[in-house]
Short mmCIF file of C-alpha atoms and ligand atoms in Angstrom, two decimals:
data_model
loop_
_atom_site.label_atom_id
_atom_site.label_comp_id
_atom_site.label_asym_id
_atom_site.label_seq_id
_atom_site.Cartn_x
_atom_site.Cartn_y
_atom_site.Cartn_z
CA UNK A 967 -24.55 6.85 -23.68
CA UNK A 968 -21.93 4.66 -22.05
CA UNK A 969 -20.82 5.55 -18.55
CA UNK A 970 -17.15 5.55 -17.62
CA UNK A 971 -15.46 5.64 -14.25
CA UNK A 972 -14.47 9.15 -13.10
CA UNK A 973 -11.08 10.41 -14.32
CA UNK A 974 -8.23 9.24 -12.08
CA UNK A 975 -10.08 6.20 -10.70
CA UNK A 976 -9.59 2.56 -11.56
CA UNK A 977 -11.40 -0.77 -11.45
CA UNK A 978 -9.47 -3.73 -10.07
CA UNK A 979 -10.18 -7.22 -11.32
CA UNK A 980 -8.51 -10.40 -12.52
CA UNK A 981 -4.77 -10.60 -11.95
CA UNK A 982 -4.60 -7.16 -10.33
CA UNK A 983 -6.79 -8.44 -7.52
CA UNK A 984 -4.32 -11.27 -6.92
CA UNK A 985 -1.42 -8.83 -6.72
CA UNK A 986 -3.40 -6.50 -4.50
CA UNK A 987 -4.41 -9.27 -2.12
CA UNK A 988 -0.86 -10.51 -2.01
CA UNK A 989 0.37 -7.00 -1.12
CA UNK A 990 -2.31 -6.54 1.53
CA UNK A 991 -1.92 -10.03 3.00
CA UNK A 992 1.86 -9.61 3.20
CA UNK A 993 1.34 -6.29 4.98
CA UNK A 994 -1.18 -7.71 7.45
CA UNK A 995 1.09 -10.59 8.30
CA UNK A 996 4.20 -8.43 8.66
CA UNK A 997 2.41 -5.74 10.65
CA UNK A 998 1.27 -8.34 13.13
CA UNK A 999 4.84 -9.68 13.41
CA UNK A 1000 5.86 -6.13 14.40
CA UNK A 1001 2.85 -5.95 16.75
CA UNK A 1002 0.74 -3.35 14.94
CA UNK A 1003 -3.03 -3.73 15.12
CA UNK A 1004 -5.56 -2.56 12.62
CA UNK A 1005 -7.67 0.58 12.81
CA UNK A 1006 -10.46 1.47 10.38
CA UNK A 1007 -11.53 5.10 10.19
CA UNK A 1008 -14.20 6.71 8.01
CA UNK A 1009 -13.38 7.58 4.39
CA UNK A 1010 -14.52 11.14 5.08
CA UNK A 1011 -13.98 13.48 8.02
CA UNK A 1012 -14.80 17.05 8.90
CA UNK A 1013 -12.61 19.17 6.64
CA UNK A 1014 -10.75 20.68 9.58
CA UNK A 1015 -9.24 17.31 10.46
CA UNK A 1016 -7.14 17.58 7.32
CA UNK A 1017 -6.71 21.32 6.87
CA UNK A 1018 -5.42 21.76 10.43
CA UNK A 1019 -3.02 18.85 10.33
CA UNK A 1020 -1.70 18.65 6.78
CA UNK A 1021 -1.33 22.45 6.73
CA UNK A 1022 -3.25 25.25 5.05
CA UNK A 1023 -0.28 26.09 2.83
CA UNK A 1024 0.24 22.60 1.40
CA UNK A 1025 -0.68 21.57 -2.14
CA UNK A 1026 -3.05 18.95 -0.75
CA UNK A 1027 -5.12 21.38 1.28
CA UNK A 1028 -4.96 24.23 -1.22
CA UNK A 1029 -5.73 22.32 -4.39
CA UNK A 1030 -6.31 18.63 -3.98
CA UNK A 1031 -9.03 17.93 -1.45
CA UNK A 1032 -12.45 16.57 -2.37
CA UNK A 1033 -14.44 18.85 -0.11
CA UNK A 1034 -18.22 19.11 -0.10
CA UNK A 1035 -21.05 20.31 2.08
CA UNK A 1036 -23.46 17.71 3.42
CA UNK A 1037 -27.20 18.30 3.55
CA UNK A 1038 -26.85 20.22 6.82
CA UNK A 1039 -24.15 22.48 5.37
CA UNK A 1040 -21.22 20.87 7.23
CA UNK A 1041 -17.93 20.81 5.35
CA UNK A 1042 -16.67 17.27 4.84
CA UNK A 1043 -13.62 16.00 2.98
CA UNK A 1044 -12.76 12.62 1.49
CA UNK A 1045 -9.55 11.63 3.24
CA UNK A 1046 -6.44 12.54 1.23
CA UNK A 1047 -4.18 10.57 3.62
CA UNK A 1048 -4.42 8.37 6.69
CA UNK A 1049 -2.49 9.95 9.55
CA UNK A 1050 -4.86 12.82 10.35
CA UNK A 1051 -7.81 10.45 10.69
CA UNK A 1052 -5.85 8.06 12.90
CA UNK A 1053 -4.80 10.93 15.17
CA UNK A 1054 -8.41 12.17 15.35
CA UNK A 1055 -9.55 8.63 16.25
CA UNK A 1056 -6.75 8.17 18.78
CA UNK A 1057 -7.78 11.30 20.66
CA UNK A 1058 -11.53 10.76 20.37
CA UNK A 1059 -11.29 7.17 21.65
CA UNK A 1060 -8.47 7.93 24.13
CA UNK A 1061 -6.45 5.07 22.69
CA UNK A 1062 -3.33 6.52 24.29
CA UNK A 1063 -4.47 5.97 27.88
CA UNK A 1064 -3.30 2.41 28.34
CA UNK A 1065 0.13 1.51 27.05
CA UNK A 1066 2.58 3.40 24.88
CA UNK A 1067 3.44 3.17 22.08
CA UNK A 1068 0.08 2.66 20.44
CA UNK A 1069 0.96 0.80 17.26
CA UNK A 1070 -1.70 0.96 14.58
CA UNK A 1071 -1.99 0.18 10.90
CA UNK A 1072 -4.63 1.03 8.30
CA UNK A 1073 -5.53 0.04 4.77
CA UNK A 1074 -7.79 2.33 2.80
CA UNK A 1075 -8.59 4.40 -0.24
CA UNK A 1076 -7.42 8.02 -0.37
CA UNK A 1077 -8.60 10.85 -2.57
CA UNK A 1078 -6.62 13.70 -4.06
CA UNK A 1079 -7.67 15.94 -6.91
CA UNK A 1080 -4.37 15.73 -8.76
CA UNK A 1081 -3.62 15.67 -12.46
CA UNK A 1082 -3.84 11.96 -13.20
CA UNK A 1083 -0.85 10.28 -14.81
CA UNK A 1084 0.97 6.97 -14.55
CA UNK A 1085 1.24 6.19 -10.84
CA UNK A 1086 -0.85 9.19 -9.85
CA UNK A 1087 -4.56 8.68 -9.32
CA UNK A 1088 -7.41 10.66 -7.84
CA UNK A 1089 -8.54 7.66 -5.86
CA UNK A 1090 -5.65 5.49 -4.76
CA UNK A 1091 -4.98 2.96 -2.02
CA UNK A 1092 -2.57 3.19 0.83
CA UNK A 1093 -1.52 1.06 3.71
CA UNK A 1094 0.26 2.69 6.56
CA UNK A 1095 1.36 2.45 10.16
CA UNK A 1096 1.41 4.92 13.01
CA UNK A 1097 3.48 4.38 16.14
CA UNK A 1098 2.31 6.80 18.77
CA UNK A 1099 3.69 7.86 22.13
CA UNK A 1100 7.45 7.36 22.06
CA UNK A 1101 9.94 10.05 21.11
CA UNK A 1102 13.17 8.10 21.05
CA UNK A 1103 15.00 7.21 17.88
CA UNK A 1104 14.54 3.46 18.32
CA UNK A 1105 10.92 3.89 17.21
CA UNK A 1106 11.93 5.80 14.07
CA UNK A 1107 14.26 2.91 13.32
CA UNK A 1108 11.54 0.33 13.91
CA UNK A 1109 9.14 2.07 11.54
CA UNK A 1110 11.79 2.41 8.82
CA UNK A 1111 12.76 -1.21 9.40
CA UNK A 1112 9.16 -2.28 8.85
CA UNK A 1113 8.87 -0.22 5.65
CA UNK A 1114 12.07 -1.77 4.35
CA UNK A 1115 11.10 -5.33 5.35
CA UNK A 1116 7.75 -4.97 3.65
CA UNK A 1117 9.26 -4.25 0.23
CA UNK A 1118 11.94 -6.88 0.76
CA UNK A 1119 9.32 -9.46 1.58
CA UNK A 1120 7.37 -8.58 -1.57
CA UNK A 1121 10.51 -9.44 -3.54
CA UNK A 1122 11.70 -5.98 -4.60
CA UNK A 1123 15.32 -5.15 -5.37
CA UNK A 1124 16.80 -1.82 -6.52
CA UNK A 1125 15.04 0.24 -3.91
CA UNK A 1126 16.62 3.28 -2.35
CA UNK A 1127 15.73 4.34 1.14
CA UNK A 1128 16.25 8.06 1.70
CA UNK A 1129 16.33 9.53 5.18
CA UNK A 1130 16.64 13.09 6.39
CA UNK A 1131 15.95 15.22 9.42
CA UNK A 1132 14.00 18.42 9.04
CA UNK A 1133 14.49 19.35 12.69
CA UNK A 1134 11.90 20.28 15.25
CA UNK A 1135 9.57 23.28 14.99
CA UNK A 1136 12.15 25.45 16.78
CA UNK A 1137 15.16 24.79 14.58
CA UNK A 1138 13.07 24.81 11.43
CA UNK A 1139 11.95 28.42 12.00
CA UNK A 1140 15.57 29.61 11.89
CA UNK A 1141 16.26 27.57 8.80
CA UNK A 1142 13.23 28.81 6.90
CA UNK A 1143 14.24 32.43 7.54
CA UNK A 1144 17.68 31.76 6.06
CA UNK A 1145 16.26 29.75 3.18
CA UNK A 1146 13.84 32.52 2.22
CA UNK A 1147 16.67 35.04 2.38
CA UNK A 1148 18.67 32.85 -0.02
CA UNK A 1149 15.74 32.48 -2.43
CA UNK A 1150 14.89 36.18 -2.64
CA UNK A 1151 17.30 37.10 -5.49
CA UNK A 1152 16.19 34.01 -7.47
CA UNK A 1153 12.46 34.63 -7.15
CA UNK A 1154 12.03 35.52 -10.83
CA UNK A 1155 13.83 32.33 -11.93
CA UNK A 1156 11.68 29.94 -9.91
CA UNK A 1157 8.68 28.27 -11.55
CA UNK A 1158 5.21 29.69 -10.90
CA UNK A 1159 4.37 27.12 -8.20
CA UNK A 1160 7.66 27.54 -6.35
CA UNK A 1161 7.33 31.32 -6.40
CA UNK A 1162 4.07 30.89 -4.50
CA UNK A 1163 5.64 28.34 -2.20
CA UNK A 1164 8.23 30.84 -0.90
CA UNK A 1165 5.60 32.27 1.42
CA UNK A 1166 3.16 29.41 1.82
CA UNK A 1167 5.42 26.35 2.12
CA UNK A 1168 9.07 27.00 1.22
CA UNK A 1169 10.34 23.50 2.08
CA UNK A 1170 8.15 22.11 -0.67
CA UNK A 1171 10.42 23.79 -3.23
CA UNK A 1172 12.82 20.90 -2.63
CA UNK A 1173 10.20 18.63 -4.11
CA UNK A 1174 10.03 20.50 -7.42
CA UNK A 1175 11.10 18.41 -10.39
CA UNK A 1176 11.84 21.38 -12.71
CA UNK A 1177 15.50 21.74 -13.71
CA UNK A 1178 15.55 25.52 -13.16
CA UNK A 1179 14.36 25.22 -9.56
CA UNK A 1180 16.63 22.26 -8.84
CA UNK A 1181 19.66 24.23 -10.04
CA UNK A 1182 18.83 27.11 -7.70
CA UNK A 1183 18.59 24.67 -4.80
CA UNK A 1184 22.04 23.21 -5.37
CA UNK A 1185 23.79 25.96 -3.39
CA UNK A 1186 20.99 26.72 -0.97
CA UNK A 1187 21.53 26.45 2.78
CA UNK A 1188 20.64 22.96 4.01
CA UNK A 1189 18.57 22.23 7.08
CA UNK A 1190 21.34 20.01 8.51
CA UNK A 1191 23.43 23.04 9.35
CA UNK A 1192 20.54 24.48 11.35
CA UNK A 1193 19.19 21.61 13.39
CA UNK A 1194 19.63 21.84 17.14
CA UNK A 1195 21.78 19.43 19.12
CA UNK A 1196 18.77 17.45 20.34
CA UNK A 1197 17.53 16.88 16.77
CA UNK A 1198 21.04 16.08 15.64
CA UNK A 1199 21.49 13.46 18.38
CA UNK A 1200 18.11 12.03 17.57
CA UNK A 1201 18.97 11.66 13.89
CA UNK A 1202 22.36 10.12 14.64
CA UNK A 1203 20.56 7.68 16.93
CA UNK A 1204 18.23 6.67 14.09
CA UNK A 1205 21.13 6.15 11.67
CA UNK A 1206 22.98 4.11 14.25
CA UNK A 1207 20.00 1.79 14.81
CA UNK A 1208 19.59 1.40 11.04
CA UNK A 1209 23.21 0.29 10.83
CA UNK A 1210 22.65 -2.26 13.58
CA UNK A 1211 19.62 -3.54 11.68
CA UNK A 1212 21.77 -3.73 8.51
CA UNK A 1213 19.41 -1.48 6.57
CA UNK A 1214 20.97 0.36 3.65
CA UNK A 1215 20.00 4.01 3.52
CA UNK A 1216 21.09 7.27 1.95
CA UNK A 1217 20.92 10.54 3.82
CA UNK A 1218 19.24 12.93 1.37
CA UNK A 1219 19.49 16.54 2.58
CA UNK A 1220 17.00 17.58 -0.13
CA UNK A 1221 14.27 15.22 1.01
CA UNK A 1222 11.08 16.98 2.15
CA UNK A 1223 7.53 15.71 2.54
CA UNK A 1224 4.25 17.20 1.47
CA UNK A 1225 2.68 17.69 4.88
CA UNK A 1226 3.37 20.41 7.44
CA UNK A 1227 3.09 18.15 10.46
CA UNK A 1228 6.45 16.40 10.08
CA UNK A 1229 9.27 16.96 12.54
CA UNK A 1230 12.77 15.47 12.84
CA UNK A 1231 13.19 12.19 10.92
CA UNK A 1232 11.53 11.85 7.52
CA UNK A 1233 12.09 9.06 5.01
CA UNK A 1234 10.99 7.81 1.63
CA UNK A 1235 11.52 4.63 -0.33
CA UNK A 1236 11.87 4.97 -4.07
CA UNK A 1237 12.45 2.58 -6.93
CA UNK A 1238 15.29 3.38 -9.28
CA UNK A 1239 13.40 1.25 -11.83
CA UNK A 1240 10.50 3.69 -12.08
CA UNK A 1241 11.61 6.31 -14.56
CA UNK A 1242 8.73 8.74 -14.03
CA UNK A 1243 8.69 11.45 -11.37
CA UNK A 1244 6.16 9.34 -9.46
CA UNK A 1245 8.81 6.92 -8.22
CA UNK A 1246 8.13 7.02 -4.48
CA UNK A 1247 6.54 3.83 -3.21
CA UNK A 1248 6.11 5.00 0.34
CA UNK A 1249 7.31 7.43 2.91
CA UNK A 1250 6.70 8.92 6.28
CA UNK A 1251 8.24 10.53 9.28
CA UNK A 1252 7.90 11.81 12.77
CA UNK A 1253 5.09 14.15 13.77
CA UNK A 1254 5.79 15.08 17.37
CA UNK A 1255 3.51 18.13 17.62
CA UNK A 1256 0.42 16.95 15.76
CA UNK A 1257 -1.43 15.13 18.53
CA UNK A 1258 -1.07 18.09 20.85
CA UNK A 1259 -2.14 20.51 18.10
CA UNK A 1260 -5.26 18.41 17.67
CA UNK A 1261 -6.17 18.94 21.32
CA UNK A 1262 -4.74 15.60 22.48
CA UNK A 1263 -1.93 14.96 24.96
CA UNK A 1264 1.56 16.17 24.19
CA UNK A 1265 2.89 12.87 22.87
CA UNK A 1266 5.20 12.28 19.91
CA UNK A 1267 4.55 9.90 17.03
CA UNK A 1268 5.89 8.54 13.79
CA UNK A 1269 4.53 6.58 10.82
CA UNK A 1270 4.54 5.89 7.10
CA UNK A 1271 2.23 5.30 4.18
CA UNK A 1272 2.76 3.01 1.20
CA UNK A 1273 1.01 3.39 -2.14
CA UNK A 1274 -0.63 0.08 -3.00
CA UNK A 1275 -1.28 1.07 -6.65
CA UNK A 1276 2.33 1.99 -7.34
CA UNK A 1277 3.59 -1.10 -5.54
CA UNK A 1278 1.31 -3.24 -7.68
CA UNK A 1279 2.38 -1.45 -10.85
CA UNK A 1280 6.05 -2.00 -10.08
CA UNK A 1281 5.56 -5.65 -9.14
CA UNK A 1282 4.00 -6.27 -12.53
CA UNK A 1283 6.58 -4.21 -14.38
CA UNK A 1284 9.43 -6.13 -12.78
CA UNK A 1285 7.74 -9.49 -13.19
CA UNK A 1286 7.89 -10.08 -9.48
CA UNK A 1287 5.89 -13.24 -9.22
CA UNK A 1288 4.50 -14.51 -6.03
CA UNK A 1289 3.78 -18.19 -5.72
CA UNK A 1290 0.15 -18.61 -6.67
CA UNK A 1291 0.31 -22.13 -5.21
CA UNK A 1292 0.38 -20.51 -1.78
CA UNK A 1293 -3.34 -20.16 -2.26
CA UNK A 1294 -3.62 -23.98 -2.23
CA UNK A 1295 -4.45 -26.25 -5.15
CA UNK A 1296 -7.38 -25.28 -7.37
CA UNK A 1297 -9.78 -27.83 -8.79
CA UNK A 1298 -12.06 -27.45 -11.81
CA UNK A 1299 -14.94 -29.88 -12.11
CA UNK A 1300 -15.97 -30.45 -15.72
CA UNK A 1301 -19.41 -31.91 -16.19
CA UNK A 1302 -20.18 -33.23 -19.67
CA UNK A 1303 -23.97 -33.30 -19.67
CA UNK A 1304 -26.80 -31.49 -17.90
CA UNK A 1305 -28.05 -34.84 -16.54
CA UNK A 1306 -24.82 -35.35 -14.60
CA UNK A 1307 -24.95 -31.96 -12.87
CA UNK A 1308 -26.29 -33.34 -9.57
CA UNK A 1309 -23.44 -35.86 -9.40
CA UNK A 1310 -20.96 -33.06 -10.19
CA UNK A 1311 -22.48 -30.80 -7.58
CA UNK A 1312 -21.93 -33.50 -4.94
CA UNK A 1313 -18.26 -33.56 -5.90
CA UNK A 1314 -17.99 -29.77 -5.80
CA UNK A 1315 -19.71 -29.67 -2.40
CA UNK A 1316 -17.30 -32.27 -1.03
CA UNK A 1317 -14.27 -30.32 -2.27
CA UNK A 1318 -15.53 -26.95 -1.10
CA UNK A 1319 -16.39 -28.37 2.33
CA UNK A 1320 -12.74 -29.40 2.51
CA UNK A 1321 -11.83 -25.78 1.62
CA UNK A 1322 -10.39 -26.43 -1.81
CA UNK A 1323 -10.75 -23.58 -4.27
CA UNK A 1324 -13.08 -25.22 -6.71
CA UNK A 1325 -15.41 -24.34 -9.55
CA UNK A 1326 -17.60 -26.11 -12.07
CA UNK A 1327 -18.46 -25.41 -15.72
CA UNK A 1328 -21.95 -23.95 -15.59
CA UNK A 1329 -22.17 -24.07 -19.37
CA UNK A 1330 -21.74 -27.42 -21.04
CA UNK A 1331 -19.02 -27.24 -23.70
CA UNK A 1332 -16.55 -29.73 -25.10
CA UNK A 1333 -13.93 -31.28 -22.87
CA UNK A 1334 -10.81 -30.05 -24.59
CA UNK A 1335 -11.86 -26.38 -24.54
CA UNK A 1336 -12.78 -26.71 -20.84
CA UNK A 1337 -9.40 -28.28 -20.06
CA UNK A 1338 -7.59 -25.53 -21.94
CA UNK A 1339 -9.54 -22.91 -19.99
CA UNK A 1340 -8.69 -24.62 -16.68
CA UNK A 1341 -5.01 -24.68 -17.52
CA UNK A 1342 -5.02 -21.03 -18.57
CA UNK A 1343 -6.70 -20.05 -15.33
CA UNK A 1344 -4.13 -21.77 -13.10
CA UNK A 1345 -6.23 -24.74 -12.05
CA UNK A 1346 -4.06 -27.60 -10.82
CA UNK A 1347 -6.61 -30.38 -11.20
CA UNK A 1348 -9.60 -31.13 -13.39
CA UNK A 1349 -12.25 -33.59 -12.26
CA UNK A 1350 -14.19 -34.98 -15.21
CA UNK A 1351 -17.76 -36.20 -14.84
CA UNK A 1352 -18.98 -37.79 -18.08
CA UNK A 1353 -21.05 -40.81 -19.09
CA UNK A 1354 -18.37 -43.33 -18.20
CA UNK A 1355 -17.80 -41.75 -14.77
CA UNK A 1356 -21.50 -41.75 -13.93
CA UNK A 1357 -21.97 -45.37 -15.06
CA UNK A 1358 -18.94 -46.79 -13.26
CA UNK A 1359 -18.93 -44.40 -10.27
CA UNK A 1360 -15.20 -43.80 -10.92
CA UNK A 1361 -14.40 -40.15 -11.42
CA UNK A 1362 -11.47 -39.03 -13.58
CA UNK A 1363 -8.95 -36.69 -11.98
CA UNK A 1364 -6.41 -35.00 -14.21
CA UNK A 1365 -3.30 -33.52 -12.61
CA UNK A 1366 -2.86 -30.58 -14.98
CA UNK A 1367 0.62 -29.66 -13.76
CA UNK A 1368 2.04 -33.19 -13.92
CA UNK A 1369 0.11 -34.42 -16.99
CA UNK A 1370 -1.18 -37.44 -15.05
CA UNK A 1371 -4.62 -38.95 -14.90
CA UNK A 1372 -6.30 -41.07 -12.20
CA UNK A 1373 -9.58 -42.95 -11.81
CA UNK A 1374 -10.95 -42.88 -8.29
CA UNK A 1375 -14.13 -44.42 -6.98
CA UNK A 1376 -16.37 -41.64 -5.77
CA UNK A 1377 -18.20 -43.60 -3.09
CA UNK A 1378 -15.37 -45.63 -1.55
CA UNK A 1379 -12.17 -43.62 -2.17
CA UNK A 1380 -12.95 -40.04 -1.18
CA UNK A 1381 -9.90 -39.86 1.11
CA UNK A 1382 -7.71 -40.74 -1.84
CA UNK A 1383 -9.00 -37.69 -3.70
CA UNK A 1384 -7.92 -35.41 -0.88
CA UNK A 1385 -4.50 -37.06 -0.60
CA UNK A 1386 -3.96 -36.78 -4.31
CA UNK A 1387 -4.86 -33.12 -4.43
CA UNK A 1388 -2.77 -32.21 -1.42
CA UNK A 1389 0.26 -34.04 -2.80
CA UNK A 1390 0.44 -31.13 -5.27
CA UNK A 1391 1.66 -28.86 -2.46
P1 AMP B 1143 2.11 10.52 0.72
O1 AMP B 1143 0.86 10.25 1.50
O2 AMP B 1143 1.97 11.66 -0.24
O3 AMP B 1143 3.34 10.54 1.55
O4 AMP B 1143 2.28 9.25 -0.23
C1 AMP B 1143 2.64 7.98 0.23
C2 AMP B 1143 2.61 7.04 -0.95
O5 AMP B 1143 1.28 6.96 -1.47
C3 AMP B 1143 3.43 7.52 -2.14
O6 AMP B 1143 4.76 7.15 -2.00
C4 AMP B 1143 2.74 6.84 -3.29
O7 AMP B 1143 3.18 5.51 -3.43
C5 AMP B 1143 1.30 6.84 -2.87
N1 AMP B 1143 0.57 7.96 -3.49
C6 AMP B 1143 0.49 9.25 -3.08
N2 AMP B 1143 -0.30 9.98 -3.88
C7 AMP B 1143 -0.73 9.13 -4.84
C8 AMP B 1143 -1.58 9.27 -5.99
N3 AMP B 1143 -2.18 10.41 -6.28
N4 AMP B 1143 -1.81 8.17 -6.75
C9 AMP B 1143 -1.23 6.98 -6.46
N5 AMP B 1143 -0.43 6.79 -5.40
C10 AMP B 1143 -0.17 7.84 -4.60
#
């Protein structure tokens, strides 16, 4: 019997790893420019961490969590998202007691028992930020700015940034009453899921992709007409800062998010080039009540999460190429006979000690097939160690990109090797 990976999971290797590392390295670098520092939390938490924060009525908590009992009968859940864990860690470690805002980022795998399809996995990877402790709209703008800069830096075009305000817990109550009243006569026309959502999580109906439900929503009351003056001012403040930062956005009154904890500003970045329903690359929003609900201080917060898998998929689809040379020149040492391996190893050691990405052929084959392999695998230089090289002490260096060849004396001209390889940059 052959064993396969579980449905909805994926192995990463080869080129995908390069894309992934590029995405993650870009994020790390950008997050530090915006002064966010990393936090690592466990991949599983007590179930309550998620059910209390994300909301009992949400799809995630009702249907999608990987929940299990440990050997002592405690209910644990593989994290379906990052914010709840960060908030738990913030409170437990009192990270809020020094300076506000606390600006954190995370990179990690998330787990949701969803129906797998293109861009939707059961284990997927996210990177996200949380900015905790400040309620004013300048922080919303900073977080959106960072989300936007990240995708710009990766080289994406054709992205649409949607923003909306869903008001605070007070104004939302009034809205939901009105919204439910509006939906009542249409109950029979809504899809099965949305019918259930009327009581459990009515805002989620805005997320339904079915034409019938979307039609019903066209004339529904919109939250904008219900938000209080404080929420309104806050949202106008955010939009104003976005204008100052020259960030293009679209206010989307139908935008909702899948978690209960959001308040006021929410946002999502989508690609108009992804034709499937799974076109959101990242999103987030404010969650002003969550930390207090968790038993922490009454401090507001905001954040976002980006899907690494979808970002990678879109980068490949759009042929967004990052410059592989940024990794530095790569050297392949080709040794032509087992007896010359110790000589070759000396060369490899020298190059690796100088931090060049370097490998050697561990299996002796013919030169032309080795050179072809090196070229195909983005090596910039090949160093050839054959009979002539061993006898004369002059190694052959082939510049694969420039089709040039050099002979350099191994004992007396080591510096020349380094200069030659670096001149590739
Ligand atoms: P969310 O945590 O639901 O706001 O999702 C944030 C981002 O994570 C989305 O925009 C997607 O890019 C990504 N994402 C969410 N769920 C999945 C999934 N099941 N598979 C792959 N990516 C996902």
